[in-house]
Short mmCIF file of C-alpha atoms in Angstrom, two decimals:
data_model
loop_
_atom_site.label_atom_id
_atom_site.label_comp_id
_atom_site.label_asym_id
_atom_site.label_seq_id
_atom_site.Cartn_x
_atom_site.Cartn_y
_atom_site.Cartn_z
CA MET A 1 146.03 -17.11 -116.52
CA SER A 2 148.13 -20.11 -117.05
CA ASP A 3 146.76 -22.14 -113.84
CA GLY A 4 143.17 -22.31 -115.48
CA ALA A 5 141.78 -19.47 -113.21
CA VAL A 6 139.02 -17.47 -115.18
CA PRO A 7 139.80 -13.66 -114.68
CA ARG A 8 136.57 -12.34 -113.14
CA ARG A 9 134.87 -8.88 -113.47
CA ARG A 10 135.39 -7.84 -109.78
CA GLY A 11 138.67 -9.82 -109.29
CA VAL A 12 141.21 -8.06 -107.20
CA LEU A 13 144.92 -9.04 -106.38
CA LEU A 14 146.11 -8.19 -102.68
CA ALA A 15 149.44 -7.48 -101.80
CA ILE A 16 149.98 -9.38 -98.52
CA SER A 17 152.86 -9.25 -96.38
CA LEU A 18 151.73 -11.37 -93.67
CA SER A 19 152.18 -14.99 -92.93
CA GLN A 20 149.44 -17.19 -92.10
CA ARG A 21 150.69 -17.17 -88.53
CA ASP A 22 150.71 -13.28 -88.63
CA ILE A 23 147.06 -13.46 -89.89
CA ALA A 24 145.89 -15.98 -87.31
CA ASP A 25 147.57 -13.98 -84.48
CA TYR A 26 145.72 -10.57 -85.71
CA ILE A 27 142.58 -12.01 -85.82
CA GLY A 28 143.00 -14.60 -82.76
CA LEU A 29 142.60 -17.67 -84.37
CA SER A 30 145.43 -20.79 -84.84
CA ARG A 31 147.41 -20.71 -87.87
CA THR A 32 145.58 -24.21 -88.74
CA SER A 33 142.00 -22.47 -88.81
CA VAL A 34 143.32 -19.79 -91.33
CA ALA A 35 144.85 -22.61 -93.44
CA LEU A 36 141.62 -24.34 -93.31
CA GLU A 37 139.49 -21.35 -94.21
CA TYR A 38 142.11 -20.72 -97.15
CA THR A 39 141.59 -24.23 -98.39
CA ARG A 40 137.99 -23.62 -97.93
CA LEU A 41 137.86 -20.64 -100.17
CA LYS A 42 140.03 -21.95 -102.73
CA GLU A 43 137.98 -25.01 -103.33
CA LEU A 44 135.09 -22.92 -103.65
CA GLY A 45 136.67 -20.67 -106.30
CA ALA A 46 136.50 -17.60 -104.60
CA ILE A 47 140.39 -16.89 -103.99
CA ARG A 48 144.00 -18.44 -104.97
CA THR A 49 146.79 -17.40 -102.86
CA GLY A 50 150.23 -17.49 -103.05
CA ARG A 51 153.44 -16.42 -101.77
CA LYS A 52 152.71 -12.80 -100.21
CA TYR A 53 149.14 -12.49 -102.21
CA VAL A 54 145.66 -13.38 -102.35
CA ALA A 55 143.86 -12.98 -105.67
CA ILE A 56 140.24 -12.73 -105.31
CA HIS A 57 138.38 -14.28 -107.89
CA ASP A 58 134.68 -14.16 -106.86
CA LEU A 59 134.16 -11.10 -104.57
CA ASP A 60 130.23 -11.60 -104.84
CA LEU A 61 130.63 -15.48 -103.32
CA LEU A 62 133.13 -13.72 -100.52
CA GLU A 63 130.61 -11.00 -99.77
CA SER A 64 127.62 -13.64 -99.72
CA LEU A 65 129.72 -15.93 -97.29
CA ALA A 66 130.41 -12.86 -95.15
CA GLU A 67 126.76 -11.82 -95.00
CA ALA A 68 126.02 -15.51 -94.04
CA GLY A 69 127.57 -14.69 -90.62
CA GLU A 70 130.13 -16.69 -88.83
CA SER A 71 128.19 -20.20 -88.68
CA GLU A 72 129.25 -20.61 -92.29
CA VAL A 73 132.94 -20.05 -91.37
CA ILE A 74 135.32 -22.78 -89.97
#
């Protein structure tokens, strides 16, 4: 990948036609909260986002964050 991302064994590319606003409305958060969480996950190297997609680079990390519970999520 040209942006320096390293392919992961369990990487996944998700086509998402929802905007951050749509995602926020669906899960009951503000668009700002969704944007902040996307930024945090990108900084951790777990995901990369673009127009209409989310590339998961570290599924193990995402799973461990989910298992940690909501206290770890913005």
